[in-house]
Short mmCIF file of C-alpha atoms in Angstrom, two decimals:
data_model
loop_
_atom_site.label_atom_id
_atom_site.label_comp_id
_atom_site.label_asym_id
_atom_site.label_seq_id
_atom_site.Cartn_x
_atom_site.Cartn_y
_atom_site.Cartn_z
CA MET A 1089 15.03 5.25 8.82
CA ARG A 1090 15.64 8.81 7.79
CA THR A 1091 19.40 8.59 6.68
CA LEU A 1092 21.57 11.63 7.28
CA ILE A 1093 25.18 11.27 6.16
CA PRO A 1094 27.24 14.34 6.97
CA LEU A 1095 30.70 14.81 5.49
CA THR A 1096 32.47 13.99 8.72
CA ALA A 1097 31.69 12.66 12.18
CA LEU A 1098 31.54 14.58 15.44
CA VAL A 1099 34.08 14.58 18.26
CA CYS A 1100 34.03 16.35 21.59
CA LEU A 1101 36.84 18.83 21.23
CA ALA A 1102 37.19 21.72 18.85
CA SER A 1103 40.56 22.00 17.12
CA PRO A 1104 42.99 24.38 18.88
CA ALA A 1105 43.10 26.35 15.63
CA MET A 1106 39.39 27.08 16.10
CA ALA A 1107 39.75 29.23 19.23
CA LYS A 1108 37.06 31.94 19.11
CA PRO A 1109 35.17 34.14 21.57
CA ALA A 1110 33.65 32.05 24.34
CA GLU A 1111 30.11 33.29 23.73
CA ASN A 1112 29.79 30.84 20.82
CA PRO A 1113 29.67 27.35 22.39
CA PHE A 1114 30.96 25.75 19.19
CA PHE A 1115 34.30 27.48 19.72
CA THR A 1116 34.91 26.05 23.19
CA GLU A 1117 35.42 22.66 24.76
CA TRP A 1118 32.13 21.31 26.04
CA LYS A 1119 32.35 20.69 29.79
CA THR A 1120 29.08 18.76 29.88
CA PRO A 1121 29.04 15.11 31.02
CA PHE A 1122 30.56 12.97 28.25
CA GLY A 1123 31.00 16.06 26.09
CA VAL A 1124 27.41 16.12 24.85
CA PRO A 1125 26.16 19.36 23.26
CA PRO A 1126 25.16 22.10 25.75
CA PHE A 1127 21.82 22.60 24.00
CA ALA A 1128 20.58 25.41 26.26
CA GLU A 1129 23.63 27.51 25.37
CA ILE A 1130 23.34 27.01 21.60
CA LYS A 1131 21.44 29.76 19.79
CA ALA A 1132 20.51 30.06 16.13
CA GLU A 1133 23.01 32.88 15.61
CA HIS A 1134 25.87 30.59 16.62
CA PHE A 1135 25.50 28.23 13.66
CA LEU A 1136 26.57 30.27 10.64
CA PRO A 1137 29.84 31.56 12.19
CA ALA A 1138 30.62 28.04 13.41
CA PHE A 1139 29.98 26.53 9.97
CA GLU A 1140 32.13 29.18 8.29
CA GLU A 1141 34.99 28.68 10.73
CA GLY A 1142 34.68 24.89 10.50
CA MET A 1143 34.90 24.96 6.71
CA LYS A 1144 37.87 27.29 6.92
CA GLY A 1145 39.58 24.95 9.36
CA GLN A 1146 39.05 21.86 7.22
CA LYS A 1147 40.33 23.65 4.12
CA ALA A 1148 43.53 24.40 6.02
CA GLU A 1149 43.82 20.72 6.96
CA ILE A 1150 43.31 19.70 3.33
CA GLU A 1151 45.92 22.22 2.19
CA ALA A 1152 48.40 20.63 4.60
CA ILE A 1153 47.71 17.22 3.02
CA VAL A 1154 48.12 18.34 -0.60
CA THR A 1155 51.28 20.38 0.08
CA ASN A 1156 52.97 17.59 2.00
CA PRO A 1157 56.24 16.99 0.09
CA ALA A 1158 56.34 13.35 1.16
CA LYS A 1159 55.15 10.61 -1.18
CA PRO A 1160 51.40 9.94 -0.79
CA THR A 1161 50.72 7.13 1.68
CA PHE A 1162 47.64 5.81 3.38
CA LYS A 1163 48.60 7.54 6.63
CA ASN A 1164 49.54 10.98 5.31
CA THR A 1165 46.68 11.18 2.79
CA VAL A 1166 43.68 8.90 3.34
CA ALA A 1167 43.86 8.67 7.14
CA ALA A 1168 44.67 12.38 7.39
CA LEU A 1169 41.63 13.20 5.23
CA ASP A 1170 39.42 11.01 7.41
CA ASP A 1171 40.69 12.80 10.51
CA SER A 1172 40.01 16.27 9.08
CA GLY A 1173 36.96 18.41 9.72
CA GLU A 1174 36.28 17.61 13.38
CA ALA A 1175 35.19 21.14 14.23
CA LEU A 1176 32.93 21.33 11.21
CA ALA A 1177 31.30 18.04 12.11
CA LYS A 1178 30.75 19.30 15.65
CA VAL A 1179 28.38 22.02 14.46
CA GLU A 1180 26.96 20.10 11.51
CA ARG A 1181 25.68 17.19 13.60
CA VAL A 1182 23.86 19.47 16.04
CA PHE A 1183 22.37 21.48 13.18
CA LEU A 1184 21.13 18.34 11.40
CA LEU A 1185 19.45 17.11 14.57
CA LEU A 1186 17.68 20.39 15.29
CA THR A 1187 16.57 21.05 11.71
CA SER A 1188 14.97 17.61 11.54
CA ALA A 1189 13.61 17.18 15.08
CA GLU A 1190 13.14 20.68 16.53
CA THR A 1191 13.22 23.25 13.75
CA ASN A 1192 11.66 26.71 13.51
CA GLU A 1193 11.49 29.57 11.03
CA GLN A 1194 14.88 30.91 12.13
CA LEU A 1195 16.60 27.55 11.65
CA GLN A 1196 14.84 26.99 8.33
CA ALA A 1197 16.08 30.35 7.06
CA LEU A 1198 19.58 29.39 8.20
CA GLU A 1199 19.29 26.05 6.44
CA GLU A 1200 18.67 27.88 3.16
CA LYS A 1201 21.99 29.71 3.65
CA ILE A 1202 24.05 26.89 5.09
CA GLN A 1203 23.12 24.04 2.74
CA PRO A 1204 24.58 25.79 -0.35
CA LEU A 1205 27.73 26.65 1.62
CA MET A 1206 28.19 23.04 2.72
CA THR A 1207 27.46 21.75 -0.77
CA ALA A 1208 30.13 24.04 -2.20
CA HIS A 1209 32.52 22.97 0.55
CA ARG A 1210 32.01 19.28 -0.27
CA ASP A 1211 32.57 20.04 -3.93
CA ASP A 1212 35.74 21.92 -3.07
CA LEU A 1213 36.96 18.77 -1.36
CA ASN A 1214 35.79 16.21 -3.93
CA LEU A 1215 36.95 18.26 -6.91
CA ASN A 1216 40.32 19.18 -5.43
CA GLU A 1217 42.60 17.86 -8.17
CA ALA A 1218 45.76 17.73 -6.05
CA LEU A 1219 43.98 15.88 -3.26
CA PHE A 1220 42.40 13.42 -5.68
CA GLN A 1221 45.75 12.68 -7.31
CA ARG A 1222 47.24 11.82 -3.92
CA VAL A 1223 44.29 9.55 -3.06
CA LYS A 1224 44.49 7.99 -6.51
CA ALA A 1225 48.22 7.34 -6.11
CA VAL A 1226 47.62 5.56 -2.79
CA TYR A 1227 44.79 3.54 -4.35
CA GLU A 1228 46.79 2.50 -7.43
CA HIS A 1229 49.75 1.41 -5.27
CA ARG A 1230 47.67 -0.10 -2.46
CA GLY A 1231 49.50 -3.40 -2.80
CA HIS A 1232 52.72 -1.69 -1.67
CA GLU A 1233 51.35 -0.98 1.81
CA LYS A 1234 50.30 -3.63 4.31
CA LEU A 1235 46.76 -2.44 4.90
CA GLY A 1236 44.41 -4.12 7.33
CA THR A 1237 40.74 -4.66 6.59
CA GLN A 1238 39.70 -1.29 8.00
CA GLU A 1239 42.42 0.57 6.12
CA ALA A 1240 41.67 -1.21 2.84
CA THR A 1241 37.95 -0.56 3.22
CA LEU A 1242 38.47 3.12 3.97
CA LEU A 1243 40.79 3.49 0.98
CA GLU A 1244 38.29 1.83 -1.37
CA LYS A 1245 35.41 3.96 -0.12
CA THR A 1246 37.43 7.16 -0.22
CA TYR A 1247 38.56 6.58 -3.80
CA ARG A 1248 35.03 5.73 -4.94
CA ARG A 1249 33.67 8.77 -3.14
CA PHE A 1250 35.96 11.00 -5.16
CA LEU A 1251 34.94 9.34 -8.43
CA ARG A 1252 31.24 9.63 -7.59
CA GLY A 1253 31.90 13.20 -6.45
CA GLY A 1254 33.12 14.25 -9.91
CA ALA A 1255 36.88 14.20 -9.34
CA ASP A 1256 37.61 12.54 -12.70
CA LEU A 1257 35.50 14.92 -14.80
CA ALA A 1258 36.89 17.40 -17.34
CA PRO A 1259 37.16 21.04 -16.14
CA ALA A 1260 34.00 22.22 -17.92
CA GLN A 1261 32.08 19.20 -16.62
CA LYS A 1262 33.24 19.96 -13.08
CA GLU A 1263 31.82 23.46 -13.29
CA ARG A 1264 28.45 22.12 -14.43
CA PHE A 1265 28.64 19.45 -11.72
CA ARG A 1266 29.10 22.17 -9.10
CA ALA A 1267 26.15 24.12 -10.45
CA ILE A 1268 23.91 21.05 -10.39
CA ASN A 1269 24.87 20.26 -6.80
CA ALA A 1270 24.18 23.84 -5.74
CA ASP A 1271 20.74 23.81 -7.37
CA LEU A 1272 19.92 20.41 -5.87
CA ALA A 1273 20.87 21.58 -2.38
CA ALA A 1274 18.56 24.58 -2.61
CA LEU A 1275 15.69 22.58 -4.09
CA GLN A 1276 15.92 19.79 -1.52
CA VAL A 1277 15.77 22.29 1.35
CA LYS A 1278 12.77 23.95 -0.30
CA PHE A 1279 11.00 20.60 -0.81
CA ALA A 1280 11.40 19.59 2.85
CA SER A 1281 10.43 23.03 4.11
CA ASN A 1282 7.28 23.09 1.97
CA LEU A 1283 6.26 19.63 3.14
CA LEU A 1284 6.70 20.47 6.83
CA LYS A 1285 4.84 23.75 6.40
CA ASP A 1286 1.89 22.15 4.60
CA THR A 1287 1.74 19.28 7.09
CA ASN A 1288 1.58 21.70 10.01
CA ALA A 1289 -0.91 24.03 8.31
CA TYR A 1290 -3.82 21.57 8.22
CA ARG A 1291 -6.14 20.76 11.06
CA LEU A 1292 -9.51 19.08 11.14
CA VAL A 1293 -11.62 20.84 13.78
CA ILE A 1294 -14.59 18.91 15.14
CA ASP A 1295 -17.18 20.66 17.28
CA LYS A 1296 -19.90 17.99 17.41
CA GLU A 1297 -19.40 15.00 19.68
CA ALA A 1298 -21.39 12.83 17.26
CA ASP A 1299 -18.57 13.21 14.70
CA LEU A 1300 -16.24 11.41 17.11
CA ALA A 1301 -18.19 8.16 16.86
CA GLY A 1302 -15.96 5.10 16.69
CA LEU A 1303 -12.82 6.82 17.95
CA PRO A 1304 -11.08 5.35 21.02
CA ALA A 1305 -11.13 7.37 24.22
CA ASP A 1306 -7.39 8.04 24.15
CA GLN A 1307 -7.61 9.50 20.64
CA ILE A 1308 -10.50 11.73 21.64
CA ALA A 1309 -8.60 12.94 24.70
CA ALA A 1310 -5.49 13.62 22.61
CA ALA A 1311 -7.55 15.63 20.08
CA ALA A 1312 -9.11 17.62 22.92
CA ALA A 1313 -5.64 18.41 24.26
CA VAL A 1314 -4.49 19.63 20.83
CA ALA A 1315 -7.61 21.80 20.57
CA LYS A 1316 -7.04 23.31 24.01
CA LYS A 1317 -3.44 24.14 23.14
CA ALA A 1318 -4.71 25.85 19.96
CA GLY A 1319 -7.20 27.96 21.94
CA LEU A 1320 -10.18 25.86 20.86
CA GLU A 1321 -11.16 24.37 24.21
CA GLY A 1322 -14.36 22.35 24.01
CA LYS A 1323 -13.54 21.16 20.50
CA TRP A 1324 -11.35 18.43 19.04
CA VAL A 1325 -8.49 18.90 16.58
CA PHE A 1326 -6.95 16.21 14.39
CA THR A 1327 -3.80 16.84 12.37
CA LEU A 1328 -1.66 15.16 9.73
CA ALA A 1329 0.81 13.94 12.36
CA TYR A 1330 1.02 10.14 12.29
CA PRO A 1331 -0.48 9.52 15.77
CA SER A 1332 -3.45 11.69 14.82
CA ILE A 1333 -4.39 10.95 11.20
CA TRP A 1334 -4.00 7.16 11.06
CA PRO A 1335 -6.07 6.30 14.15
CA PHE A 1336 -8.70 8.68 12.77
CA MET A 1337 -8.63 6.90 9.41
CA THR A 1338 -8.96 3.55 11.20
CA TYR A 1339 -11.74 4.25 13.69
CA ALA A 1340 -13.74 7.38 12.74
CA GLU A 1341 -17.21 6.37 11.52
CA ASN A 1342 -17.80 9.71 9.76
CA ARG A 1343 -16.83 8.84 6.19
CA GLU A 1344 -16.87 12.43 4.95
CA LEU A 1345 -14.40 13.53 7.63
CA ARG A 1346 -12.17 10.59 6.76
CA ARG A 1347 -12.25 11.75 3.14
CA GLN A 1348 -11.37 15.31 4.13
CA ILE A 1349 -8.32 14.49 6.24
CA PHE A 1350 -7.07 11.81 3.82
CA THR A 1351 -7.40 14.19 0.87
CA ALA A 1352 -5.51 16.86 2.80
CA TYR A 1353 -2.74 14.35 3.49
CA THR A 1354 -2.42 13.10 -0.09
CA THR A 1355 -2.62 16.55 -1.70
CA ARG A 1356 -0.02 18.31 0.41
CA CYS A 1357 2.17 20.72 -1.58
CA GLU A 1358 0.06 20.45 -4.73
CA LYS A 1359 -0.55 24.19 -5.13
CA GLY A 1360 0.14 27.63 -3.73
CA GLU A 1361 3.38 28.83 -2.21
CA THR A 1362 4.23 25.34 -0.94
CA GLU A 1363 3.72 23.66 -4.34
CA ASN A 1364 6.29 20.87 -4.69
CA ARG A 1365 5.49 19.27 -8.04
CA THR A 1366 7.66 21.76 -9.90
CA VAL A 1367 10.39 21.41 -7.28
CA PHE A 1368 10.32 17.63 -7.61
CA ALA A 1369 10.46 17.79 -11.42
CA LYS A 1370 13.52 20.03 -11.24
CA ILE A 1371 15.22 17.71 -8.75
CA ALA A 1372 14.55 14.69 -10.99
CA ALA A 1373 15.92 16.46 -14.07
CA LEU A 1374 19.06 17.65 -12.28
CA ARG A 1375 19.69 14.20 -10.81
CA ALA A 1376 19.44 12.66 -14.28
CA GLU A 1377 21.88 15.19 -15.69
CA LYS A 1378 24.29 14.63 -12.81
CA ALA A 1379 24.21 10.87 -13.32
CA GLN A 1380 24.89 11.27 -17.02
CA LEU A 1381 27.86 13.54 -16.33
CA LEU A 1382 29.30 10.71 -14.24
CA GLY A 1383 28.77 8.19 -17.05
CA PHE A 1384 25.50 6.61 -15.93
CA LYS A 1385 22.39 6.40 -18.07
CA THR A 1386 19.99 7.29 -15.25
CA TRP A 1387 19.95 8.44 -11.63
CA ALA A 1388 18.78 4.94 -10.69
CA ALA A 1389 21.85 3.44 -12.38
CA PHE A 1390 24.13 5.86 -10.47
CA THR A 1391 22.43 5.18 -7.14
CA LEU A 1392 22.33 1.40 -7.48
CA ASP A 1393 25.92 1.07 -8.69
CA ASP A 1394 27.03 1.31 -5.07
CA THR A 1395 24.62 -1.36 -3.79
CA MET A 1396 24.13 -5.12 -3.98
CA ALA A 1397 21.56 -4.75 -6.77
CA LYS A 1398 24.11 -2.93 -8.95
CA THR A 1399 21.68 -2.21 -11.81
CA PRO A 1400 18.08 -1.00 -12.27
CA ALA A 1401 17.36 -4.22 -14.15
CA LYS A 1402 18.17 -6.28 -11.06
CA ALA A 1403 16.09 -4.00 -8.86
CA TYR A 1404 13.13 -4.25 -11.22
CA GLU A 1405 13.54 -8.00 -11.34
CA LEU A 1406 13.08 -8.17 -7.58
CA MET A 1407 10.21 -5.68 -7.66
CA GLU A 1408 8.41 -7.69 -10.32
CA LYS A 1409 8.65 -10.80 -8.15
CA LEU A 1410 6.99 -8.86 -5.35
CA TRP A 1411 4.60 -6.78 -7.44
CA LYS A 1412 2.44 -9.47 -9.00
CA PRO A 1413 1.63 -11.41 -5.81
CA SER A 1414 1.22 -8.12 -3.93
CA VAL A 1415 -1.33 -6.83 -6.43
CA ALA A 1416 -3.20 -10.14 -6.31
CA LEU A 1417 -3.32 -9.98 -2.53
CA ALA A 1418 -4.41 -6.32 -2.57
CA LYS A 1419 -7.28 -7.16 -4.93
CA HIS A 1420 -8.34 -10.00 -2.65
CA GLU A 1421 -8.27 -7.70 0.37
CA ALA A 1422 -10.18 -4.99 -1.52
CA ALA A 1423 -12.88 -7.57 -2.32
CA ASP A 1424 -13.13 -8.42 1.39
CA LEU A 1425 -13.48 -4.75 2.26
CA GLN A 1426 -16.16 -4.18 -0.39
CA ALA A 1427 -18.00 -7.24 0.90
CA MET A 1428 -18.00 -5.70 4.39
CA ILE A 1429 -19.34 -2.41 2.97
CA ASP A 1430 -22.10 -4.27 1.14
CA GLN A 1431 -22.91 -6.38 4.19
CA GLU A 1432 -23.47 -3.18 6.16
CA LYS A 1433 -25.54 -1.81 3.23
CA GLY A 1434 -23.15 1.07 2.77
CA GLY A 1435 -24.23 1.68 -0.81
CA PHE A 1436 -20.87 2.93 -2.09
CA LYS A 1437 -17.74 1.66 -3.76
CA LEU A 1438 -14.53 1.30 -1.77
CA GLU A 1439 -12.38 4.45 -1.86
CA PRO A 1440 -8.86 5.02 -0.46
CA TRP A 1441 -10.23 6.79 2.63
CA ASP A 1442 -12.28 3.69 3.44
CA TRP A 1443 -9.37 1.24 3.45
CA TRP A 1444 -8.10 1.55 7.05
CA PHE A 1445 -11.61 1.73 8.52
CA TYR A 1446 -12.92 -1.39 6.81
CA ALA A 1447 -9.64 -3.29 7.08
CA ASP A 1448 -10.02 -2.97 10.85
CA LYS A 1449 -13.59 -4.25 10.65
CA VAL A 1450 -12.54 -7.23 8.50
CA LYS A 1451 -9.71 -8.14 10.89
CA LYS A 1452 -12.14 -8.12 13.78
CA ALA A 1453 -14.69 -10.18 11.89
CA LYS A 1454 -12.34 -12.75 10.34
CA PHE A 1455 -9.64 -13.04 12.98
CA ALA A 1456 -11.12 -11.54 16.16
CA LEU A 1457 -8.15 -9.16 16.06
CA ASP A 1458 -8.73 -5.79 17.72
CA GLU A 1459 -5.54 -3.75 17.45
CA GLU A 1460 -6.89 -1.07 19.76
CA ALA A 1461 -7.42 -3.71 22.45
CA MET A 1462 -3.72 -4.62 22.14
CA LYS A 1463 -2.44 -1.12 22.92
CA PRO A 1464 -2.71 -1.43 26.74
CA TYR A 1465 -0.10 -4.19 26.43
CA PHE A 1466 2.33 -1.74 24.79
CA PRO A 1467 2.80 1.25 27.11
CA LEU A 1468 5.66 3.27 25.65
CA ASP A 1469 7.91 3.18 28.70
CA GLN A 1470 7.48 -0.56 29.04
CA VAL A 1471 8.27 -1.20 25.37
CA ARG A 1472 11.39 0.93 25.70
CA HIS A 1473 12.34 -0.99 28.84
CA GLY A 1474 11.83 -4.22 26.91
CA ALA A 1475 14.18 -3.04 24.17
CA PHE A 1476 16.79 -2.12 26.79
CA ALA A 1477 16.39 -5.49 28.53
CA LEU A 1478 16.80 -7.34 25.23
CA ALA A 1479 19.99 -5.41 24.41
CA GLY A 1480 21.26 -6.25 27.87
CA LYS A 1481 20.60 -9.93 27.38
CA LEU A 1482 22.09 -10.02 23.88
CA TYR A 1483 25.05 -7.67 24.29
CA GLY A 1484 25.56 -7.19 28.02
CA ILE A 1485 24.96 -3.42 27.95
CA THR A 1486 22.87 -1.38 30.41
CA PHE A 1487 20.90 1.86 30.11
CA THR A 1488 20.57 4.40 32.93
CA GLU A 1489 18.51 7.55 32.57
CA ARG A 1490 20.61 10.67 33.19
CA LYS A 1491 18.52 13.73 34.01
CA ASP A 1492 21.68 15.80 34.38
CA LEU A 1493 22.44 15.59 30.65
CA PRO A 1494 21.38 18.55 28.46
CA VAL A 1495 18.48 17.84 26.09
CA TYR A 1496 17.15 19.83 23.12
CA HIS A 1497 13.48 19.48 24.18
CA ARG A 1498 11.87 18.74 27.52
CA GLU A 1499 10.27 15.54 26.14
CA VAL A 1500 13.65 14.06 25.20
CA LYS A 1501 15.15 11.49 27.57
CA ALA A 1502 18.90 10.86 27.84
CA PHE A 1503 20.50 7.57 28.86
CA GLU A 1504 24.05 6.57 29.68
CA VAL A 1505 24.97 3.25 28.11
CA LYS A 1506 27.50 1.09 29.94
CA GLU A 1507 29.38 -2.11 29.26
CA LYS A 1508 28.69 -5.16 31.39
CA ASP A 1509 31.63 -4.27 33.65
CA GLY A 1510 30.28 -0.74 34.22
CA ARG A 1511 32.55 1.12 31.80
CA HIS A 1512 30.97 4.04 29.96
CA LEU A 1513 30.10 3.11 26.38
CA ALA A 1514 27.85 5.81 24.94
CA VAL A 1515 24.99 8.28 25.39
CA LEU A 1516 21.58 7.61 23.87
CA TYR A 1517 18.86 10.25 23.38
CA MET A 1518 15.27 9.10 22.77
CA ASP A 1519 12.69 11.53 21.37
CA PHE A 1520 9.29 9.93 20.84
CA HIS A 1521 6.48 12.47 20.33
CA PRO A 1522 5.39 14.65 17.37
CA ARG A 1523 5.87 18.42 17.41
CA PRO A 1524 5.37 21.15 14.78
CA GLY A 1525 9.14 21.42 14.34
CA LYS A 1526 9.71 17.69 13.83
CA THR A 1527 9.81 15.84 10.52
CA VAL A 1528 7.34 12.96 10.23
CA GLY A 1529 8.57 9.39 10.48
CA ALA A 1530 11.20 7.68 12.60
CA TRP A 1531 14.98 7.65 12.33
CA CYS A 1532 18.31 7.18 14.08
CA ASP A 1533 21.53 9.16 13.76
CA THR A 1534 24.50 10.30 15.80
CA LEU A 1535 25.73 13.52 17.35
CA ARG A 1536 29.12 11.86 17.59
CA ASP A 1537 30.37 8.67 15.97
CA SER A 1538 32.70 6.31 17.78
CA TRP A 1539 36.27 6.11 16.51
CA THR A 1540 39.81 6.04 17.82
CA LYS A 1541 41.71 9.32 18.00
CA ASN A 1542 45.40 9.18 18.84
CA GLY A 1543 44.87 5.79 20.44
CA LYS A 1544 41.91 6.97 22.55
CA PHE A 1545 38.38 5.62 22.10
CA ILE A 1546 35.86 8.39 21.36
CA SER A 1547 32.47 7.26 22.64
CA PRO A 1548 29.36 7.76 20.48
CA VAL A 1549 26.35 9.98 21.15
CA VAL A 1550 23.31 8.46 19.42
CA TYR A 1551 19.68 9.50 19.07
CA ASN A 1552 16.38 7.83 18.16
CA VAL A 1553 13.54 10.04 16.91
CA CYS A 1554 9.95 8.80 16.46
CA ASN A 1555 6.41 10.21 16.28
CA PHE A 1556 4.27 8.34 18.81
CA ALA A 1557 1.19 9.70 20.58
CA ARG A 1558 1.81 11.51 23.86
CA PRO A 1559 0.37 10.37 27.19
CA SER A 1560 -3.20 11.56 27.69
CA GLY A 1561 -4.08 12.84 31.14
CA ASP A 1562 -2.94 10.34 33.74
CA ALA A 1563 -2.83 7.49 31.21
CA PRO A 1564 0.53 6.41 29.78
CA ALA A 1565 1.42 6.74 26.12
CA LEU A 1566 0.23 3.54 24.41
CA LEU A 1567 1.68 2.10 21.22
CA SER A 1568 0.09 0.00 18.54
CA ALA A 1569 1.76 -3.29 17.67
CA ASP A 1570 3.26 -1.64 14.57
CA GLU A 1571 4.62 1.23 16.66
CA ALA A 1572 6.18 -1.19 19.13
CA GLU A 1573 7.91 -2.82 16.18
CA THR A 1574 9.05 0.63 14.96
CA LEU A 1575 10.58 1.38 18.36
CA PHE A 1576 12.56 -1.87 18.25
CA HIS A 1577 13.56 -1.19 14.64
CA GLU A 1578 14.99 2.26 15.34
CA PHE A 1579 16.56 0.98 18.53
CA GLY A 1580 18.33 -1.63 16.39
CA HIS A 1581 19.95 1.21 14.45
CA ALA A 1582 20.93 2.76 17.77
CA VAL A 1583 22.52 -0.49 18.97
CA HIS A 1584 24.51 -0.61 15.73
CA ASN A 1585 25.83 2.88 16.42
CA LEU A 1586 26.44 2.12 20.10
CA LEU A 1587 28.51 -1.02 19.50
CA VAL A 1588 30.58 -0.10 16.44
CA HIS A 1589 34.23 0.50 17.32
CA THR A 1590 36.66 1.36 14.56
CA ARG A 1591 39.85 3.35 14.13
CA PHE A 1592 38.32 5.52 11.40
CA ARG A 1593 35.17 7.61 11.43
CA SER A 1594 34.26 6.79 7.82
CA ALA A 1595 34.72 3.08 8.49
CA GLY A 1596 32.05 3.11 11.19
CA VAL A 1597 28.28 2.82 10.72
CA ASN A 1598 28.35 5.29 7.84
CA GLY A 1599 31.15 3.27 6.26
CA VAL A 1600 29.39 -0.09 6.05
CA ALA A 1601 27.82 -1.27 2.81
CA ILE A 1602 24.51 0.55 2.40
CA ASP A 1603 22.68 -2.77 2.10
CA PHE A 1604 23.85 -3.70 5.60
CA VAL A 1605 22.45 -0.61 7.33
CA GLU A 1606 18.96 -2.05 7.83
CA LEU A 1607 20.15 -5.46 9.02
CA PRO A 1608 20.66 -4.69 12.75
CA SER A 1609 17.31 -2.89 12.91
CA GLN A 1610 15.38 -5.69 11.24
CA ILE A 1611 17.06 -8.27 13.45
CA MET A 1612 15.79 -6.41 16.52
CA GLU A 1613 12.23 -6.50 15.16
CA ASN A 1614 12.26 -10.30 15.31
CA TRP A 1615 12.14 -10.30 19.11
CA VAL A 1616 9.16 -7.95 19.62
CA PHE A 1617 6.53 -10.71 19.60
CA GLU A 1618 8.60 -13.52 21.03
CA PRO A 1619 6.73 -15.07 23.99
CA GLU A 1620 9.70 -14.50 26.29
CA MET A 1621 9.63 -10.77 25.50
#
């Protein structure tokens, strides 16, 4: 799962203090069903003013907290802080979705401006001495208030967030901390932008039908469709998108072409204007310095301190237990693959670009397992329906497609989620196919978290994003067994977001222990191959 953790969660309504000209949809109440974003009305030029106004609004809310003459309490400090920044979150969540799933040059240029602004804003909050002292006072006297589990958890997490955000550093250290965060924000945007650009820049163009030998018909048809869209009708184009490169690596008999596309994939961002090695080295160095400022020996020690592992030593201990048997198994598998090459009188030593191709041959020979033959049993719509049916059986919720809900791309489908008794529970967006503006991989996040505002339940708006092959011609989109498992995995994250119901935004899905986040998704995977499913 690609994890995105904004500062605050989204709610439907902008703060009254945010009233602005109606032409910017972020400054008005959204009249869409369930208050989902009116994507067609949102333009790139709306984001920067909305971010600036949102930051301004939250700073005013923070100022009201720190100037409150009353003694710091959970309600007037910690809860008030959690409730702040609604308008900022409104624009931030939409921006995060679009820059990861439907970006373009205009949005990428905006990201380079907005990320440093948001980083500075977060530092302004975390390094606000008066605010930290109020939070610290509540934390140190927490036994004086009768806090429930949610309140106690939020207080603990808020206090730790301030410590990990540099609040307890000396003045000179805080200034360096700010500078490091600013540099990291810029470098991380550059790294992601370079990777997307290099991934999109490559294409393997095939003009001889003989070079398609071994490839399944659906992959050939998909490559022909990509070529036609690129103005290369009559040819076939393969890209570094997951549904294109990995089937090619598995089935294409032309070893040289497998080498070419694999090499392109593994050498992305190695040189030229998209070179990322230097960027990565700078990120690593800055992370190490940041960790040391906070009293940790390494970035790993800082990162793991907030997890079950706690220390790098414990993490390495687990990795060592996995590493040795994994290497032994890999060597055994490599020997099987080399044996298959020799059996076919290939006359070469196994290379990385041979692995998928010969692994498929070995599986067929040893286990009569043909993964391509399994795909007709996993049409995308049917797998999605199976995930919905499972959630209905387990949790009593239903999913109804709503074509009246705004979407950010025509391929995206929107569903209303209801409780067993028919009450509205949430909205779920599902976005399954690769595009030039979409990051590779699969992930789940929210456009609005669920929480309770002034006694009223705010329903969540959740989205799943994947990169599965599109339908080809009249044939449905077909998934591999692994992709079916991925759909269930990401849907498990969605179910987590759909069913969480807390008073506080930070005590929701983003407030659980980080080690717990993957539990609901991995639980859902267990049902994919159950006979009943």
